[in-house]
Amino acid sequence: MYANRTQRTQQFVQALEQTLTSNEGALLPNVEMDLAERAATLSEEMLGDIDRALPYWERVLLRDPQSERAFTRLKQILTTRERWGELQALYERVVELSDDVSRKCDLLSEAALVAEEITQELPRAVGFYERILSLEPAHEDAMLALDKLYQQTQDHDKLAKLLQKRIEGSVGELVPLKVRLGKLLFGELADPKSALSFLEEVLTEDTSEREA
């Protein structure tokens, strides 16, 4: 009985595929989306074939860029198959299509984590976090992530600018930030005059600060 049900499902999915293929561009958008979603769902849930479902979820997302279900399923399939390049491209596409700044930042954060922790593409992760700050200049998580990444990549100029921004926005404890910035300016950027001004501020604000 299970085999018969599977065979019927297979035949139904094939019929959906044929309809979608033979009527390319001729179907109403809502009809095309409905057929594609049915083909994707049946391929996954009844046939256990996530690779077969992939192009149909792509088709749903193409017709409805706001489809959270299609986006979520595509993320899960690409992650399962470890197709990281395609996953990054998916994030890029959905970010560009979204009008919601908060959602854009969330998507860019996810993309940055993939680049940072899975594919080990630190420059790419930096790019994603910098795009978040271009959208939300006070985004604390992005600033903290960039602080770490700039140190790892030894980008001293950008790190100094970021520390300055964090000090101005009071993102973190100010005395340790000023000490770090002062040391960075003095040691790595050869700017003792600017370094001294920050370290003097530290001594003025916290006379117990020994590192200065």
mmCIF file of C-alpha atoms in Angstrom:
data_model
loop_
_atom_site.group_PDB
_atom_site.id
_atom_site.type_symbol
_atom_site.label_atom_id
_atom_site.label_comp_id
_atom_site.label_asym_id
_atom_site.label_seq_id
_atom_site.Cartn_x
_atom_site.Cartn_y
_atom_site.Cartn_z
ATOM 1 C CA MET A 1 0.000 0.000 0.000
ATOM 2 C CA TYR A 2 2.873 2.371 0.881
ATOM 3 C CA ALA A 3 4.525 1.619 -2.451
ATOM 4 C CA ASN A 4 1.283 2.353 -4.285
ATOM 5 C CA ARG A 5 0.852 5.642 -2.422
ATOM 6 C CA THR A 6 4.439 6.599 -3.215
ATOM 7 C CA GLN A 7 3.927 5.739 -6.869
ATOM 8 C CA ARG A 8 0.762 7.842 -7.017
ATOM 9 C CA THR A 9 2.580 10.738 -5.386
ATOM 10 C CA GLN A 10 5.419 10.328 -7.875
ATOM 11 C CA GLN A 11 2.979 10.444 -10.762
ATOM 12 C CA PHE A 12 1.208 13.497 -9.324
ATOM 13 C CA VAL A 13 4.499 15.365 -8.860
ATOM 14 C CA GLN A 14 5.467 14.483 -12.431
ATOM 15 C CA ALA A 15 2.138 15.872 -13.628
ATOM 16 C CA LEU A 16 2.770 19.091 -11.688
ATOM 17 C CA GLU A 17 6.271 19.313 -13.145
ATOM 18 C CA GLN A 18 4.965 18.823 -16.668
ATOM 19 C CA THR A 19 2.306 21.489 -16.175
ATOM 20 C CA LEU A 20 4.850 23.980 -14.859
ATOM 21 C CA THR A 21 7.363 23.202 -17.606
ATOM 22 C CA SER A 22 4.973 23.181 -20.548
ATOM 23 C CA ASN A 23 3.236 26.383 -19.435
ATOM 24 C CA GLU A 24 6.337 28.419 -18.626
ATOM 25 C CA GLY A 25 5.313 32.082 -18.474
ATOM 26 C CA ALA A 26 1.694 31.335 -19.354
ATOM 27 C CA LEU A 27 0.326 30.548 -15.882
ATOM 28 C CA LEU A 28 -1.150 33.173 -13.596
ATOM 29 C CA PRO A 29 1.391 33.983 -10.830
ATOM 30 C CA ASN A 30 -0.809 32.664 -8.025
ATOM 31 C CA VAL A 31 -1.490 29.430 -9.948
ATOM 32 C CA GLU A 32 2.185 28.944 -10.710
ATOM 33 C CA MET A 33 3.071 29.523 -7.042
ATOM 34 C CA ASP A 34 0.437 27.069 -5.853
ATOM 35 C CA LEU A 35 1.598 24.330 -8.238
ATOM 36 C CA ALA A 36 5.272 24.906 -7.438
ATOM 37 C CA GLU A 37 4.630 24.838 -3.692
ATOM 38 C CA ARG A 38 2.651 21.602 -4.020
ATOM 39 C CA ALA A 39 5.430 20.011 -6.062
ATOM 40 C CA ALA A 40 8.054 21.118 -3.535
ATOM 41 C CA THR A 41 6.059 19.987 -0.507
ATOM 42 C CA LEU A 42 5.199 16.575 -1.964
ATOM 43 C CA SER A 43 8.787 16.036 -3.125
ATOM 44 C CA GLU A 44 10.053 16.680 0.392
ATOM 45 C CA GLU A 45 7.359 15.276 2.640
ATOM 46 C CA MET A 46 6.073 12.327 0.627
ATOM 47 C CA LEU A 47 9.054 11.367 -1.538
ATOM 48 C CA GLY A 48 11.866 12.474 0.767
ATOM 49 C CA ASP A 49 13.631 14.159 -2.152
ATOM 50 C CA ILE A 50 14.860 17.593 -1.052
ATOM 51 C CA ASP A 51 16.938 18.064 -4.205
ATOM 52 C CA ARG A 52 13.845 17.666 -6.342
ATOM 53 C CA ALA A 53 12.038 20.227 -4.178
ATOM 54 C CA LEU A 54 14.764 22.848 -4.465
ATOM 55 C CA PRO A 55 13.890 24.368 -7.880
ATOM 56 C CA TYR A 56 10.216 24.590 -6.937
ATOM 57 C CA TRP A 57 10.933 26.517 -3.750
ATOM 58 C CA GLU A 58 13.146 28.751 -5.899
ATOM 59 C CA ARG A 59 10.196 29.312 -8.206
ATOM 60 C CA VAL A 60 7.900 30.189 -5.294
ATOM 61 C CA LEU A 61 10.413 32.697 -3.955
ATOM 62 C CA LEU A 62 10.840 34.210 -7.411
ATOM 63 C CA ARG A 63 7.117 34.872 -7.608
ATOM 64 C CA ASP A 64 6.790 35.921 -3.960
ATOM 65 C CA PRO A 65 10.042 37.317 -2.509
ATOM 66 C CA GLN A 66 8.284 37.696 0.854
ATOM 67 C CA SER A 67 7.489 33.980 1.155
ATOM 68 C CA GLU A 68 8.993 33.055 4.501
ATOM 69 C CA ARG A 69 8.198 29.391 3.981
ATOM 70 C CA ALA A 70 10.046 29.179 0.664
ATOM 71 C CA PHE A 71 13.024 31.101 2.068
ATOM 72 C CA THR A 72 13.200 28.915 5.172
ATOM 73 C CA ARG A 73 12.994 25.681 3.185
ATOM 74 C CA LEU A 74 15.676 26.854 0.739
ATOM 75 C CA LYS A 75 17.964 27.768 3.638
ATOM 76 C CA GLN A 76 17.474 24.364 5.220
ATOM 77 C CA ILE A 77 18.046 22.439 1.987
ATOM 78 C CA LEU A 78 21.174 24.385 1.031
ATOM 79 C CA THR A 79 22.537 24.031 4.567
ATOM 80 C CA THR A 80 21.856 20.299 4.576
ATOM 81 C CA ARG A 81 23.677 19.927 1.265
ATOM 82 C CA GLU A 82 26.459 22.301 2.422
ATOM 83 C CA ARG A 83 26.026 24.426 -0.674
ATOM 84 C CA TRP A 84 27.384 27.513 1.029
ATOM 85 C CA GLY A 85 27.925 29.637 -2.070
ATOM 86 C CA GLU A 86 24.297 29.232 -3.103
ATOM 87 C CA LEU A 87 23.188 29.943 0.463
ATOM 88 C CA GLN A 88 25.139 33.210 0.466
ATOM 89 C CA ALA A 89 23.608 34.122 -2.901
ATOM 90 C CA LEU A 90 20.145 33.394 -1.465
ATOM 91 C CA TYR A 91 20.761 35.753 1.445
ATOM 92 C CA GLU A 92 22.004 38.449 -0.936
ATOM 93 C CA ARG A 93 18.922 38.134 -3.119
ATOM 94 C CA VAL A 94 16.438 38.294 -0.248
ATOM 95 C CA VAL A 95 18.264 41.228 1.370
ATOM 96 C CA GLU A 96 18.031 43.201 -1.872
ATOM 97 C CA LEU A 97 14.317 42.459 -2.225
ATOM 98 C CA SER A 98 13.395 43.340 1.358
ATOM 99 C CA ASP A 99 12.204 46.836 2.286
ATOM 100 C CA ASP A 100 12.405 46.195 6.024
ATOM 101 C CA VAL A 101 15.682 47.488 7.513
ATOM 102 C CA SER A 102 15.419 45.279 10.577
ATOM 103 C CA ARG A 103 14.906 42.187 8.420
ATOM 104 C CA LYS A 104 17.817 43.184 6.187
ATOM 105 C CA CYS A 105 20.050 43.396 9.261
ATOM 106 C CA ASP A 106 18.887 40.011 10.539
ATOM 107 C CA LEU A 107 19.566 38.388 7.168
ATOM 108 C CA LEU A 108 22.984 40.027 6.876
ATOM 109 C CA SER A 109 23.827 38.815 10.394
ATOM 110 C CA GLU A 110 22.970 35.246 9.402
ATOM 111 C CA ALA A 111 25.015 35.537 6.214
ATOM 112 C CA ALA A 112 27.943 36.949 8.191
ATOM 113 C CA LEU A 113 27.860 34.003 10.607
ATOM 114 C CA VAL A 114 28.011 31.554 7.698
ATOM 115 C CA ALA A 115 31.003 33.405 6.244
ATOM 116 C CA GLU A 116 32.740 33.739 9.597
ATOM 117 C CA GLU A 117 32.117 30.374 11.217
ATOM 118 C CA ILE A 118 31.497 27.915 8.388
ATOM 119 C CA THR A 119 33.328 29.017 5.256
ATOM 120 C CA GLN A 120 35.995 30.967 7.169
ATOM 121 C CA GLU A 121 35.746 33.913 4.769
ATOM 122 C CA LEU A 122 36.574 36.680 7.199
ATOM 123 C CA PRO A 123 36.707 39.528 4.644
ATOM 124 C CA ARG A 124 33.265 38.518 3.428
ATOM 125 C CA ALA A 125 31.939 38.429 6.994
ATOM 126 C CA VAL A 126 33.392 41.902 7.538
ATOM 127 C CA GLY A 127 31.539 43.121 4.460
ATOM 128 C CA PHE A 128 28.223 41.819 5.752
ATOM 129 C CA TYR A 129 28.661 43.424 9.179
ATOM 130 C CA GLU A 130 29.721 46.727 7.612
ATOM 131 C CA ARG A 131 26.550 46.679 5.518
ATOM 132 C CA ILE A 132 24.559 46.274 8.733
ATOM 133 C CA LEU A 133 26.201 49.393 10.162
ATOM 134 C CA SER A 134 25.401 51.281 6.965
ATOM 135 C CA LEU A 135 21.739 50.454 7.634
ATOM 136 C CA GLU A 136 21.777 50.779 11.435
ATOM 137 C CA PRO A 137 24.838 52.781 12.570
ATOM 138 C CA ALA A 138 24.223 51.938 16.239
ATOM 139 C CA HIS A 139 23.834 48.168 15.721
ATOM 140 C CA GLU A 140 25.742 46.902 18.769
ATOM 141 C CA ASP A 141 26.122 43.247 17.718
ATOM 142 C CA ALA A 142 27.621 44.265 14.377
ATOM 143 C CA MET A 143 30.060 46.628 16.103
ATOM 144 C CA LEU A 144 31.177 43.942 18.528
ATOM 145 C CA ALA A 145 31.611 41.417 15.712
ATOM 146 C CA LEU A 146 33.629 43.894 13.651
ATOM 147 C CA ASP A 147 35.785 44.717 16.668
ATOM 148 C CA LYS A 148 36.826 41.074 16.824
ATOM 149 C CA LEU A 149 37.193 40.659 13.056
ATOM 150 C CA TYR A 150 39.270 43.821 12.586
ATOM 151 C CA GLN A 151 41.638 42.485 15.229
ATOM 152 C CA GLN A 152 41.816 39.095 13.521
ATOM 153 C CA THR A 153 42.485 40.641 10.107
ATOM 154 C CA GLN A 154 44.801 43.289 11.607
ATOM 155 C CA ASP A 155 42.918 46.113 9.984
ATOM 156 C CA HIS A 156 44.188 48.737 12.433
ATOM 157 C CA ASP A 157 42.760 51.780 10.648
ATOM 158 C CA LYS A 158 39.223 50.417 10.637
ATOM 159 C CA LEU A 159 39.587 49.158 14.202
ATOM 160 C CA ALA A 160 40.622 52.628 15.387
ATOM 161 C CA LYS A 161 37.626 54.222 13.655
ATOM 162 C CA LEU A 162 35.324 51.607 15.145
ATOM 163 C CA LEU A 163 36.679 52.127 18.665
ATOM 164 C CA GLN A 164 36.189 55.865 18.228
ATOM 165 C CA LYS A 165 32.599 55.229 17.138
ATOM 166 C CA ARG A 166 31.986 52.939 20.093
ATOM 167 C CA ILE A 167 33.367 55.566 22.464
ATOM 168 C CA GLU A 168 31.205 58.284 20.943
ATOM 169 C CA GLY A 169 28.130 56.053 21.164
ATOM 170 C CA SER A 170 29.010 54.698 24.613
ATOM 171 C CA VAL A 171 28.894 51.136 23.274
ATOM 172 C CA GLY A 172 30.830 49.329 25.996
ATOM 173 C CA GLU A 173 32.828 50.497 28.999
ATOM 174 C CA LEU A 174 34.490 53.747 27.996
ATOM 175 C CA VAL A 175 37.736 53.514 29.973
ATOM 176 C CA PRO A 176 38.866 50.156 28.522
ATOM 177 C CA LEU A 177 37.858 51.334 25.036
ATOM 178 C CA LYS A 178 39.899 54.511 25.371
ATOM 179 C CA VAL A 179 42.878 52.548 26.660
ATOM 180 C CA ARG A 180 42.658 50.211 23.680
ATOM 181 C CA LEU A 181 42.323 53.085 21.233
ATOM 182 C CA GLY A 182 45.223 54.937 22.817
ATOM 183 C CA LYS A 183 47.473 51.889 22.623
ATOM 184 C CA LEU A 184 46.419 51.207 19.035
ATOM 185 C CA LEU A 185 47.132 54.787 17.969
ATOM 186 C CA PHE A 186 50.485 54.791 19.709
ATOM 187 C CA GLY A 187 51.722 51.345 18.749
ATOM 188 C CA GLU A 188 50.203 50.338 15.413
ATOM 189 C CA LEU A 189 49.261 53.643 13.827
ATOM 190 C CA ALA A 190 52.245 55.734 15.018
ATOM 191 C CA ASP A 191 50.065 58.617 16.158
ATOM 192 C CA PRO A 192 51.377 59.430 19.658
ATOM 193 C CA LYS A 193 49.676 62.834 19.806
ATOM 194 C CA SER A 194 46.191 61.390 19.366
ATOM 195 C CA ALA A 195 47.067 58.463 21.603
ATOM 196 C CA LEU A 196 48.126 60.790 24.402
ATOM 197 C CA SER A 197 44.849 62.691 24.305
ATOM 198 C CA PHE A 198 42.856 59.494 24.880
ATOM 199 C CA LEU A 199 45.180 58.222 27.594
ATOM 200 C CA GLU A 200 45.013 61.584 29.359
ATOM 201 C CA GLU A 201 41.228 61.324 29.304
ATOM 202 C CA VAL A 202 41.523 57.912 30.929
ATOM 203 C CA LEU A 203 43.697 59.277 33.731
ATOM 204 C CA THR A 204 41.280 62.129 34.256
ATOM 205 C CA GLU A 205 38.202 59.905 34.317
ATOM 206 C CA ASP A 206 39.652 56.968 36.254
ATOM 207 C CA THR A 207 42.735 57.577 38.338
ATOM 208 C CA SER A 208 42.809 53.896 39.254
ATOM 209 C CA GLU A 209 43.448 52.857 35.633
ATOM 210 C CA ARG A 210 46.928 51.330 35.698
ATOM 211 C CA GLU A 211 47.271 50.323 32.069
ATOM 212 C CA ALA A 212 47.438 53.928 30.905
#
